[in-house]
Coordinates of C-alpha atoms (C1' of nucleotides) in Angstrom, one line a residue:
Chain A
M1 CA -154.1 -28.4 57.6
F2 CA -153.5 -27.6 54.0
S3 CA -154.2 -29.3 50.7
I4 CA -151.2 -29.8 48.5
G5 CA -152.2 -26.9 46.3
D6 CA -152.6 -24.5 49.2
F7 CA -149.4 -25.6 50.8
A8 CA -147.5 -25.3 47.6
R9 CA -148.7 -21.7 47.1
L10 CA -147.7 -21.0 50.7
G11 CA -144.2 -22.2 50.0
G12 CA -143.9 -20.8 46.5
V13 CA -143.4 -24.1 44.8
S14 CA -145.5 -26.4 42.6
A15 CA -147.6 -29.3 43.8
R16 CA -145.4 -31.6 41.6
T17 CA -142.4 -30.4 43.5
L18 CA -144.0 -31.3 46.8
R19 CA -144.7 -34.8 45.5
Y20 CA -141.1 -35.0 44.2
Y21 CA -139.7 -34.0 47.7
E22 CA -142.0 -36.7 49.2
G23 CA -140.6 -39.2 46.9
L24 CA -137.0 -38.3 48.0
G25 CA -138.1 -38.4 51.7
L26 CA -137.3 -34.8 52.2
L27 CA -140.8 -33.7 53.2
D28 CA -143.7 -36.1 53.9
P29 CA -147.3 -34.9 54.3
I30 CA -148.7 -35.4 57.7
A31 CA -151.5 -37.5 56.4
V32 CA -152.6 -39.2 53.2
D33 CA -156.2 -40.1 52.7
P34 CA -156.3 -43.9 52.2
A35 CA -159.4 -43.7 49.9
T36 CA -158.5 -40.8 47.6
G37 CA -154.8 -40.5 48.1
Y38 CA -155.2 -36.8 48.9
R39 CA -152.3 -35.4 50.9
S40 CA -152.5 -33.1 53.9
Y41 CA -149.8 -30.7 55.1
S42 CA -149.5 -28.9 58.4
A43 CA -148.5 -25.3 58.8
H44 CA -145.7 -26.4 61.0
Q45 CA -144.1 -28.0 58.0
L46 CA -143.7 -24.7 56.3
P47 CA -140.4 -23.8 57.9
R48 CA -138.9 -27.1 56.7
L49 CA -140.1 -26.4 53.1
N50 CA -138.7 -22.9 53.3
R51 CA -135.4 -24.2 54.4
I52 CA -135.3 -26.6 51.5
V53 CA -136.0 -23.7 49.1
A54 CA -133.5 -21.4 50.8
L55 CA -130.7 -23.9 50.8
K56 CA -131.4 -24.8 47.2
D57 CA -131.1 -21.2 46.4
L58 CA -127.6 -21.2 47.8
G59 CA -126.7 -23.7 45.1
L60 CA -126.9 -26.9 47.1
S61 CA -128.4 -30.0 45.5
L62 CA -131.2 -31.8 47.2
E63 CA -128.9 -34.6 48.4
Q64 CA -126.5 -32.1 49.7
L65 CA -129.0 -30.1 51.8
R66 CA -130.8 -33.2 53.1
P67 CA -128.6 -33.7 56.2
L68 CA -128.9 -30.0 57.0
L69 CA -132.6 -30.2 57.5
D70 CA -132.4 -32.3 60.6
D71 CA -129.0 -31.3 61.9
L72 CA -128.9 -27.5 61.9
S73 CA -125.6 -27.3 63.7
A74 CA -123.4 -24.6 62.5
E75 CA -120.6 -27.2 61.9
Q76 CA -122.6 -29.1 59.2
L77 CA -123.8 -26.0 57.5
R78 CA -120.4 -24.4 57.5
G79 CA -118.8 -27.5 55.9
M80 CA -121.3 -27.6 53.1
L81 CA -121.2 -23.9 52.4
Q82 CA -117.4 -23.9 52.3
L83 CA -117.5 -26.7 49.8
K84 CA -120.1 -24.8 47.8
R85 CA -118.1 -21.6 47.9
A86 CA -115.1 -23.4 46.3
E87 CA -117.3 -24.9 43.7
L88 CA -118.9 -21.6 42.8
Q89 CA -115.5 -19.8 42.7
E90 CA -114.2 -22.5 40.3
Q91 CA -117.3 -22.2 38.1
L92 CA -117.1 -18.4 38.1
A93 CA -113.5 -18.6 36.9
D94 CA -114.5 -21.1 34.2
D95 CA -117.3 -19.1 32.9
Q96 CA -115.2 -15.9 33.0
A97 CA -112.6 -17.6 30.8
R98 CA -115.3 -18.8 28.5
L99 CA -116.8 -15.4 28.2
T100 CA -113.4 -13.9 27.4
R101 CA -113.0 -16.5 24.7
V102 CA -116.4 -15.7 23.2
E103 CA -115.6 -12.0 23.3
Q104 CA -112.2 -12.5 21.8
R105 CA -113.8 -14.4 19.0
L106 CA -116.3 -11.7 18.4
R107 CA -113.6 -9.1 18.1
H108 CA -111.8 -11.3 15.6
I109 CA -114.9 -11.6 13.5
E110 CA -115.3 -7.8 13.5
G111 CA -111.7 -7.2 12.6
E112 CA -111.4 -9.9 10.0
D113 CA -108.7 -11.2 12.2
T114 CA -108.1 -14.8 11.2
V115 CA -107.8 -17.2 14.2
P116 CA -108.7 -20.7 13.5
I117 CA -111.7 -22.1 15.3
D118 CA -111.0 -25.7 15.1
V119 CA -108.2 -25.8 17.7
L120 CA -108.1 -28.2 20.6
V121 CA -105.7 -29.4 23.3
K122 CA -104.9 -33.0 23.7
K123 CA -102.3 -35.4 25.0
V124 CA -100.0 -37.1 22.6
P125 CA -98.6 -40.5 23.8
P126 CA -95.0 -41.3 23.2
V127 CA -94.1 -42.6 19.7
R128 CA -91.2 -44.8 18.6
L129 CA -90.0 -43.6 15.2
A130 CA -87.7 -44.6 12.4
F131 CA -86.6 -41.3 10.9
V132 CA -84.3 -39.5 8.5
R133 CA -82.7 -36.1 9.0
C134 CA -83.2 -33.6 6.2
D135 CA -80.4 -31.1 6.9
E136 CA -78.2 -31.4 3.9
P137 CA -76.7 -28.1 3.1
G138 CA -78.6 -26.3 0.4
I139 CA -82.0 -27.1 1.7
G140 CA -84.1 -24.0 2.2
F141 CA -87.7 -23.1 2.2
D142 CA -88.0 -23.3 -1.6
N143 CA -86.8 -26.9 -2.0
M144 CA -87.8 -28.2 1.4
Q145 CA -90.8 -29.9 0.0
S146 CA -88.9 -32.0 -2.5
A147 CA -86.2 -32.7 0.1
L148 CA -88.8 -34.1 2.4
G149 CA -90.4 -36.0 -0.4
A150 CA -87.1 -37.6 -1.2
A151 CA -86.5 -38.4 2.5
V152 CA -89.9 -40.1 2.7
L153 CA -89.1 -42.3 -0.3
A154 CA -85.8 -43.3 1.0
L155 CA -87.2 -44.1 4.4
R156 CA -90.0 -46.2 3.0
E157 CA -87.6 -48.1 0.8
R158 CA -85.2 -49.0 3.6
L159 CA -88.1 -50.2 5.9
D160 CA -89.6 -52.2 3.1
A161 CA -86.2 -53.8 2.4
A162 CA -85.9 -54.8 6.1
G163 CA -89.5 -56.1 6.2
T164 CA -90.5 -53.6 8.8
R165 CA -94.3 -52.8 8.9
A166 CA -94.8 -49.1 9.5
S167 CA -98.5 -48.5 9.3
G168 CA -98.9 -45.2 11.1
P169 CA -98.9 -41.7 9.6
M170 CA -95.7 -39.8 8.7
V171 CA -94.5 -37.4 11.3
L172 CA -92.4 -34.3 10.5
F173 CA -90.6 -33.0 13.5
Y174 CA -88.0 -30.4 14.0
E175 CA -84.9 -30.1 16.2
D176 CA -84.0 -26.7 17.5
R177 CA -80.5 -25.8 16.2
G178 CA -80.2 -22.9 18.6
D179 CA -79.6 -20.2 16.0
D180 CA -83.3 -19.6 15.3
S181 CA -83.3 -22.3 12.6
V182 CA -84.4 -25.9 12.9
I183 CA -83.4 -29.3 11.4
P184 CA -86.3 -31.0 9.8
H185 CA -86.8 -34.8 10.3
V186 CA -89.3 -37.1 8.7
G187 CA -90.2 -40.2 10.6
I188 CA -92.8 -43.0 10.9
D189 CA -94.2 -45.0 13.7
I190 CA -92.7 -48.4 14.0
G191 CA -94.1 -49.6 17.3
D192 CA -91.7 -51.9 19.1
Q193 CA -90.2 -53.4 15.9
A194 CA -86.4 -53.4 15.4
V195 CA -85.2 -51.2 12.6
P196 CA -81.9 -51.3 10.6
V197 CA -80.0 -48.2 11.8
D198 CA -77.4 -46.8 9.5
D199 CA -76.0 -43.4 8.4
L200 CA -79.4 -42.5 6.9
V201 CA -82.1 -44.1 9.0
Q202 CA -82.1 -43.7 12.7
E203 CA -84.5 -44.4 15.5
C204 CA -85.8 -42.5 18.5
T205 CA -88.7 -42.2 20.9
L206 CA -90.5 -38.9 20.9
P207 CA -91.8 -38.2 24.5
A208 CA -95.4 -37.8 25.4
I209 CA -96.5 -34.2 25.3
D210 CA -99.5 -32.0 25.6
V211 CA -100.2 -30.1 22.4
V212 CA -102.6 -27.6 21.0
S213 CA -103.6 -29.1 17.6
T214 CA -105.3 -28.0 14.5
T215 CA -105.6 -29.3 10.9
H216 CA -104.4 -27.9 7.7
S217 CA -105.3 -29.1 4.4
G218 CA -102.8 -29.3 1.6
G219 CA -102.4 -26.1 -0.3
G220 CA -99.5 -23.7 0.1
G221 CA -96.8 -26.2 1.0
H222 CA -94.4 -25.2 3.8
D223 CA -94.9 -21.5 3.4
A224 CA -98.5 -21.7 4.6
I225 CA -97.6 -23.6 7.8
G226 CA -95.5 -21.0 9.5
P227 CA -98.3 -18.5 10.1
I228 CA -100.6 -21.3 11.3
Y229 CA -98.1 -22.1 14.0
G230 CA -98.2 -18.4 14.9
Q231 CA -101.9 -18.6 15.3
L232 CA -101.7 -21.8 17.3
A233 CA -99.2 -20.1 19.7
R234 CA -101.5 -17.1 20.1
W235 CA -104.5 -19.4 20.7
A236 CA -102.5 -21.2 23.3
E237 CA -101.6 -18.1 25.1
D238 CA -105.2 -16.9 25.0
H239 CA -106.3 -20.1 26.6
G240 CA -103.7 -20.2 29.4
Y241 CA -101.1 -22.5 27.9
Q242 CA -97.5 -21.7 27.3
P243 CA -96.0 -23.0 24.0
Y244 CA -92.5 -24.3 24.0
G245 CA -90.2 -25.8 21.4
P246 CA -91.0 -26.5 17.8
G247 CA -94.1 -28.3 16.5
R248 CA -94.8 -31.6 14.9
D249 CA -96.7 -32.1 11.6
V250 CA -98.6 -35.4 11.4
V251 CA -99.5 -36.4 7.8
L252 CA -103.0 -37.7 8.2
E253 CA -103.5 -38.0 4.5
A254 CA -100.8 -37.8 1.8
S255 CA -101.5 -35.8 -1.3
G256 CA -101.9 -37.7 -4.6
G257 CA -104.6 -39.3 -6.7
G258 CA -106.7 -36.2 -6.7
T259 CA -106.9 -35.9 -2.9
E260 CA -105.2 -33.0 -1.1
A261 CA -102.8 -33.6 1.7
L262 CA -104.2 -33.2 5.3
L263 CA -101.8 -32.3 8.1
E264 CA -102.4 -32.1 11.8
L265 CA -100.2 -29.4 13.3
Q266 CA -99.2 -30.0 16.9
L267 CA -97.6 -27.3 19.1
P268 CA -96.2 -28.5 22.5
V269 CA -97.5 -26.5 25.4
T270 CA -97.4 -26.6 29.2
Q271 CA -100.4 -25.6 31.2
S272 CA -99.5 -22.4 33.0
G273 CA -102.1 -22.8 35.6
Chain B
M1 CA -109.4 -44.2 6.9
F2 CA -109.6 -44.6 10.6
S3 CA -111.4 -46.9 13.0
I4 CA -113.7 -45.3 15.4
G5 CA -111.1 -45.7 18.2
D6 CA -108.3 -44.1 16.3
F7 CA -110.5 -41.3 15.1
A8 CA -111.7 -40.6 18.6
R9 CA -108.1 -40.4 19.9
L10 CA -107.2 -38.1 17.0
G11 CA -110.0 -35.8 18.0
G12 CA -109.6 -36.1 21.8
V13 CA -113.2 -37.5 22.3
S14 CA -114.6 -40.9 23.2
A15 CA -115.9 -43.5 20.7
R16 CA -119.3 -43.2 22.5
T17 CA -119.3 -39.5 21.7
L18 CA -118.7 -40.2 18.0
R19 CA -121.7 -42.6 17.9
Y20 CA -123.8 -40.0 19.8
Y21 CA -122.9 -37.3 17.2
E22 CA -123.7 -39.7 14.4
G23 CA -127.1 -40.3 16.1
L24 CA -127.7 -36.6 16.0
G25 CA -126.6 -36.3 12.4
L26 CA -123.7 -34.0 13.3
L27 CA -120.9 -36.3 12.0
D28 CA -121.5 -39.4 10.0
P29 CA -118.8 -41.9 9.3
I30 CA -117.8 -42.2 5.7
A31 CA -118.6 -45.9 5.7
V32 CA -120.2 -48.6 7.8
D33 CA -119.4 -52.2 7.1
P34 CA -122.7 -53.9 6.4
A35 CA -121.6 -57.2 7.9
T36 CA -120.0 -56.1 11.1
G37 CA -121.3 -52.6 11.7
Y38 CA -117.8 -51.3 12.0
R39 CA -117.5 -47.6 11.3
S40 CA -114.8 -45.9 9.2
Y41 CA -113.8 -42.3 9.4
S42 CA -111.7 -40.2 7.0
A43 CA -108.9 -37.8 8.0
H44 CA -110.8 -35.2 6.1
Q45 CA -113.6 -35.3 8.8
L46 CA -111.2 -34.3 11.5
P47 CA -111.6 -30.5 10.9
R48 CA -115.4 -31.0 11.3
L49 CA -115.0 -32.8 14.6
N50 CA -112.5 -30.3 15.8
R51 CA -115.0 -27.5 15.0
I52 CA -117.7 -29.3 17.0
V53 CA -115.4 -29.6 20.0
A54 CA -114.2 -26.0 19.8
L55 CA -117.7 -24.5 19.5
K56 CA -118.9 -26.7 22.4
D57 CA -116.0 -25.3 24.3
L58 CA -117.4 -21.8 23.8
G59 CA -120.5 -23.0 25.6
L60 CA -122.8 -23.7 22.6
S61 CA -125.1 -26.7 22.8
L62 CA -124.9 -29.3 20.1
E63 CA -128.2 -28.0 18.5
Q64 CA -126.9 -24.4 18.6
L65 CA -123.6 -25.2 16.9
R66 CA -125.2 -27.5 14.3
P67 CA -126.0 -24.8 11.8
L68 CA -122.5 -23.3 12.2
L69 CA -120.9 -26.5 10.9
D70 CA -122.1 -26.0 7.3
D71 CA -122.6 -22.3 7.1
L72 CA -119.4 -20.8 8.4
S73 CA -120.4 -17.3 7.5
A74 CA -119.3 -14.7 10.0
E75 CA -122.9 -13.5 10.2
Q76 CA -124.2 -16.7 11.6
L77 CA -121.3 -17.2 14.0
R78 CA -121.5 -13.7 15.3
G79 CA -125.2 -14.0 16.0
M80 CA -124.7 -17.2 18.0
L81 CA -121.8 -15.8 19.9
Q82 CA -123.5 -12.6 20.8
L83 CA -126.4 -14.6 22.2
K84 CA -124.0 -16.8 24.1
R85 CA -122.2 -13.7 25.4
A86 CA -125.4 -12.4 26.9
E87 CA -126.2 -15.8 28.4
L88 CA -122.7 -16.1 30.0
Q89 CA -122.9 -12.6 31.4
E90 CA -126.2 -13.3 33.0
Q91 CA -125.0 -16.6 34.4
L92 CA -121.9 -14.9 35.8
A93 CA -124.0 -12.3 37.6
D94 CA -126.2 -15.0 39.0
D95 CA -123.3 -17.1 40.2
Q96 CA -121.6 -14.1 41.6
A97 CA -124.7 -13.2 43.6
R98 CA -125.0 -16.7 44.8
L99 CA -121.4 -16.7 45.9
T100 CA -121.9 -13.5 47.8
R101 CA -124.8 -15.0 49.6
V102 CA -122.8 -18.1 50.5
E103 CA -120.0 -16.0 51.8
Q104 CA -122.3 -13.8 53.7
R105 CA -123.9 -16.8 55.4
L106 CA -120.4 -18.1 56.3
R107 CA -119.5 -14.8 57.9
H108 CA -122.8 -15.0 59.8
I109 CA -122.0 -18.5 61.1
E110 CA -118.5 -17.3 62.3
G111 CA -119.9 -14.3 64.0
E112 CA -122.9 -15.9 65.6
D113 CA -124.8 -13.4 63.7
T114 CA -128.4 -14.6 63.5
V115 CA -130.0 -14.3 60.1
P116 CA -132.8 -16.7 59.4
I117 CA -132.1 -19.2 56.7
D118 CA -135.7 -20.0 55.8
V119 CA -136.5 -16.8 53.9
L120 CA -138.0 -16.8 50.5
V121 CA -139.6 -14.3 48.1
K122 CA -143.0 -14.8 46.7
K123 CA -146.0 -13.1 45.2
V124 CA -149.1 -12.6 47.4
P125 CA -152.3 -12.3 45.5
P126 CA -154.9 -9.6 46.5
V127 CA -157.1 -10.6 49.4
R128 CA -160.5 -9.2 50.3
L129 CA -160.8 -8.9 54.1
A130 CA -163.3 -8.1 56.8
F131 CA -161.2 -6.4 59.5
V132 CA -161.2 -4.6 62.8
R133 CA -158.9 -1.7 63.8
C134 CA -157.1 -1.9 67.0
D135 CA -156.2 1.6 67.7
E136 CA -158.0 2.4 70.9
P137 CA -156.0 4.8 73.0
G138 CA -154.1 3.1 75.7
I139 CA -152.9 0.2 73.5
G140 CA -149.2 -0.3 73.7
F141 CA -146.8 -3.1 73.2
D142 CA -147.6 -4.6 76.6
N143 CA -151.3 -5.0 76.0
M144 CA -151.3 -5.4 72.2
Q145 CA -151.5 -9.1 72.5
S146 CA -154.8 -9.1 74.5
A147 CA -156.2 -6.2 72.4
L148 CA -155.7 -8.3 69.3
G149 CA -157.2 -11.3 70.9
A150 CA -160.2 -9.3 71.8
A151 CA -160.5 -7.9 68.3
V152 CA -160.3 -11.4 66.9
L153 CA -163.1 -12.7 69.1
A154 CA -165.3 -9.7 68.2
L155 CA -164.7 -10.1 64.5
R156 CA -165.5 -13.8 64.6
E157 CA -168.6 -13.2 66.5
R158 CA -170.0 -10.6 64.1
L159 CA -169.2 -12.8 61.1
D160 CA -170.8 -15.8 62.6
A161 CA -173.9 -13.8 63.5
A162 CA -174.1 -12.7 59.8
G163 CA -173.6 -16.2 58.5
T164 CA -170.3 -15.3 56.7
R165 CA -168.0 -18.2 56.2
A166 CA -164.4 -17.1 56.7
S167 CA -162.2 -20.1 56.3
G168 CA -158.8 -18.5 55.6
P169 CA -156.2 -17.6 58.1
M170 CA -156.2 -14.4 60.2
V171 CA -154.1 -11.6 58.8
L172 CA -152.6 -8.9 61.0
F173 CA -151.7 -5.8 59.0
Y174 CA -150.5 -2.4 59.9
E175 CA -151.3 1.1 58.6
D176 CA -148.6 3.7 58.7
R177 CA -149.6 6.6 60.9
G178 CA -146.8 8.8 59.6
D179 CA -145.3 9.5 63.0
D180 CA -143.2 6.3 63.1
S181 CA -146.1 4.4 64.7
V182 CA -148.7 2.1 63.1
I183 CA -152.3 1.2 63.5
P184 CA -152.7 -2.5 63.8
H185 CA -155.6 -4.3 62.1
V186 CA -156.8 -7.8 62.4
G187 CA -158.7 -9.2 59.4
I188 CA -159.8 -12.4 57.7
D189 CA -160.3 -13.5 54.2
I190 CA -164.0 -13.4 53.2
G191 CA -163.6 -14.1 49.5
D192 CA -166.4 -12.4 47.5
Q193 CA -169.0 -12.6 50.2
A194 CA -170.9 -9.6 51.5
V195 CA -170.1 -8.5 55.0
P196 CA -172.0 -6.4 57.5
V197 CA -170.1 -3.2 57.8
D198 CA -170.6 -1.1 60.9
D199 CA -168.6 1.0 63.3
L200 CA -166.4 -2.0 64.3
V201 CA -166.2 -4.3 61.3
Q202 CA -165.0 -2.9 57.9
E203 CA -163.9 -4.4 54.7
C204 CA -161.1 -3.7 52.3
T205 CA -159.0 -5.4 49.6
L206 CA -155.3 -5.7 50.2
P207 CA -153.4 -5.3 46.9
A208 CA -151.2 -8.0 45.4
I209 CA -147.6 -7.5 46.5
D210 CA -144.2 -9.1 46.3
V211 CA -142.9 -10.0 49.8
V212 CA -140.0 -11.6 51.5
S213 CA -141.5 -14.1 53.8
T214 CA -140.4 -16.3 56.7
T215 CA -142.1 -18.2 59.5
H216 CA -142.0 -17.6 63.2
S217 CA -143.4 -20.0 65.7
G218 CA -145.2 -18.8 68.7
G219 CA -143.1 -17.8 71.6
G220 CA -142.3 -14.2 72.6
G221 CA -145.5 -12.5 71.5
H222 CA -145.2 -9.2 69.7
D223 CA -141.8 -8.4 71.2
A224 CA -140.2 -11.1 69.2
I225 CA -141.6 -10.1 65.9
G226 CA -139.9 -6.7 65.6
P227 CA -136.4 -8.0 65.4
I228 CA -137.4 -10.6 62.8
Y229 CA -138.8 -7.9 60.6
G230 CA -135.4 -6.2 60.9
Q231 CA -133.7 -9.4 59.8
L232 CA -136.1 -9.8 56.9
A233 CA -135.3 -6.2 55.8
R234 CA -131.6 -7.0 55.9
W235 CA -132.0 -10.2 54.0
A236 CA -134.1 -8.3 51.4
E237 CA -131.3 -5.8 50.9
D238 CA -128.6 -8.4 50.7
H239 CA -130.6 -10.1 47.9
G240 CA -131.3 -7.0 45.9
Y241 CA -134.8 -6.1 47.0
Q242 CA -136.0 -2.9 48.6
P243 CA -138.4 -3.1 51.5
Y244 CA -141.2 -0.6 51.7
G245 CA -144.0 -0.1 54.1
P246 CA -145.1 -2.3 57.1
G247 CA -145.4 -6.0 57.0
R248 CA -148.3 -8.4 57.3
D249 CA -148.5 -11.3 59.8
V250 CA -150.5 -14.3 58.6
V251 CA -151.7 -16.6 61.4
L252 CA -151.1 -20.0 59.9
E253 CA -151.9 -21.8 63.1
A254 CA -153.5 -20.2 66.2
S255 CA -152.1 -21.1 69.6
G256 CA -154.2 -23.2 71.9
G257 CA -154.8 -26.8 72.8
G258 CA -151.1 -27.4 73.4
T259 CA -150.0 -26.3 69.9
E260 CA -147.9 -23.2 69.5
A261 CA -149.0 -20.4 67.2
L262 CA -147.2 -20.3 63.8
L263 CA -147.0 -17.0 61.9
E264 CA -145.9 -16.2 58.4
L265 CA -144.2 -12.8 58.4
Q266 CA -144.4 -10.9 55.1
L267 CA -142.4 -7.8 54.3
P268 CA -143.4 -6.0 51.1
V269 CA -140.5 -5.4 48.7
T270 CA -139.8 -4.1 45.3
Q271 CA -137.1 -5.6 43.1
S272 CA -134.4 -3.0 42.7
G273 CA -133.1 -4.6 39.5
Chain C
dT1 C1' -106.4 -69.4 22.3
dT2 C1' -106.0 -64.8 24.4
dG3 C1' -106.5 -59.7 24.3
dC4 C1' -108.1 -55.8 22.0
dT5 C1' -111.6 -53.4 19.6
dC6 C1' -115.9 -53.1 17.9
dC7 C1' -121.1 -53.7 18.0
dT8 C1' -126.1 -52.7 20.0
dC9 C1' -129.2 -51.9 23.6
dA10 C1' -130.4 -49.7 27.8
dC11 C1' -130.1 -47.6 32.3
dG12 C1' -128.5 -43.4 34.9
dT13 C1' -127.7 -38.5 35.6
dC14 C1' -130.8 -33.7 38.2
dA15 C1' -135.0 -31.5 39.4
dC16 C1' -138.6 -31.3 38.1
dG17 C1' -142.4 -29.7 33.7
dT18 C1' -145.9 -31.4 31.1
dG19 C1' -149.4 -34.0 29.3
dA20 C1' -152.5 -38.4 29.5
dG21 C1' -156.3 -40.3 31.6
dG22 C1' -159.1 -40.6 35.4
dT23 C1' -161.6 -39.3 39.9
dG24 C1' -163.5 -36.5 44.2
dG25 C1' -166.0 -32.5 46.2
dC26 C1' -168.8 -28.2 45.6
Chain D
dT1 C1' -174.1 -30.8 35.6
dT2 C1' -169.8 -28.0 35.3
dG3 C1' -165.2 -26.4 37.0
dC4 C1' -161.6 -27.0 40.0
dT5 C1' -158.4 -29.8 42.4
dC6 C1' -156.4 -33.9 43.2
dC7 C1' -154.5 -38.6 41.9
dT8 C1' -150.9 -41.9 39.4
dC9 C1' -148.1 -43.1 35.7
dA10 C1' -144.7 -42.0 32.3
dC11 C1' -142.1 -39.3 28.9
dG12 C1' -138.7 -35.5 28.1
dT13 C1' -134.8 -32.7 29.4
dC14 C1' -128.6 -32.6 27.9
dA15 C1' -124.6 -34.9 26.6
dC16 C1' -122.9 -38.4 27.1
dG17 C1' -120.7 -42.5 30.9
dT18 C1' -121.1 -47.0 32.1
dG19 C1' -122.1 -51.6 32.2
dA20 C1' -124.3 -55.9 29.9
dG21 C1' -123.8 -59.3 26.6
dG22 C1' -121.9 -60.5 22.4
dT23 C1' -118.8 -60.7 18.1
dG24 C1' -114.6 -59.9 14.7
dG25 C1' -109.5 -59.7 13.6
dC26 C1' -104.7 -60.6 15.1

DNA sequence: TTGCTCCTCACGTCACGTGAGGTGGC
DNA sequence: TTGCTCCTCACGTCACGTGAGGTGGC
């Protein structure tokens, strides 16, 4: 016959914990004084308390270990433990990966190695676009900017003329030519509206993809974007993703009126897991 | 200018999460409509949201990453990450140990290997005891039980005669003789009371120790206790503790009147950390 | 008019720790 | 009378998810 404090000391837990277990119906005192509310515990309850503590120490939640208190069959216990083993293995892998990322980032800080911090993975839904190709001969890196600008203006003009409402952001996407160069396209989300297709304006539906994504604000034009895609690819590999194919640039905010342009750069990846 | 839903999709989080971050002052919308309460977000806030998500992904809490949003100096970041690295390493070690224990237990179940489950570590405070030695010649395993019983009766008698109140449980403890045998003692907690010391009854203070402890109920007498200490020692080693010296048996409930005796077996250990 | 999105509470999560405010036994 | 232990609420933890109940814009 022990008071709650003595019994708690015996089991290496707090009195509050014993009251909590009582509330959950895991371990009732053998008696409660009706006048004072004082609880009494028996020495014979100590094995049960010890079992609770030991199972908790294996990582089981109180609800998980509850059935194991009454039914000590090896079957039950084995089932729970196998489950717990799988959980622990998964968590170990997660934490190991997280630790690797933290360490990588620390090395980058030391080495002044610039890898962007604001990178995330997300799913991009399919988009239906009206678009214009920008592959006229003579377009290179130096005049790409203006060629794209011209294409944007032309696209807007045609859509306006046809009364098509295109509210979403501009999307720059690239088609692999196969010879290490790409054909740029500039498009805009038109939802399910019809669009006048001619020799200039075409339509297509970009498929849903998983991407690693980051933002890039304005300065530097097209020259600055190449290296960022390199960093995105490296980040992807570091995190267990495989990049494939060219990226997409989403114009979240166009430049003009004193505000700098803001792009979201999306690099398609598959999870190599 | 994005609605909360659009901005949430852009950042790969939920609208609820954005409201939560606003509540914490991590990311305020650029405008809130006074009439409807509708929030507006700017594309230029996306990098900040991405940073929050990325830092959270490294394992930082929202409060930990808060200062890193405004002060992106390498110093700050490095400090936090080094802290986080240490935390992760520790957690990895913990989880690894836990996994090992779970796997060990699974092997034990398969092999019918009996290792008790209700074992725990705890600190035992110092105790002042009145005790009787049980090392008369002729005491062996076969008659230990009755010798201890006689010692208990003798001890009780002397204390009663002297008017000493000894309320605590009986403690059996063993002194190492050095030749692989031990001298048993039976004692009882007397707090700070004086006690009549003579040729039979002596007093001592057992020091505070760390022990691994389990319970054993009644049956089998002294023969059954030896193997359990063996299991306790093995459990201790499996959990990174080093056993030293002989154990103590605390009589939580004496046998008699139809109830079985209940012992707590304590094996002293040091943490080999 | 019907969906869709948005709004503000407010409860639930897991295993207790930590007071607040009060009482019983020596 | 003074400590010590015990009692019952009830809030706080962390980062939101999940309704409940209601409203605005197409």
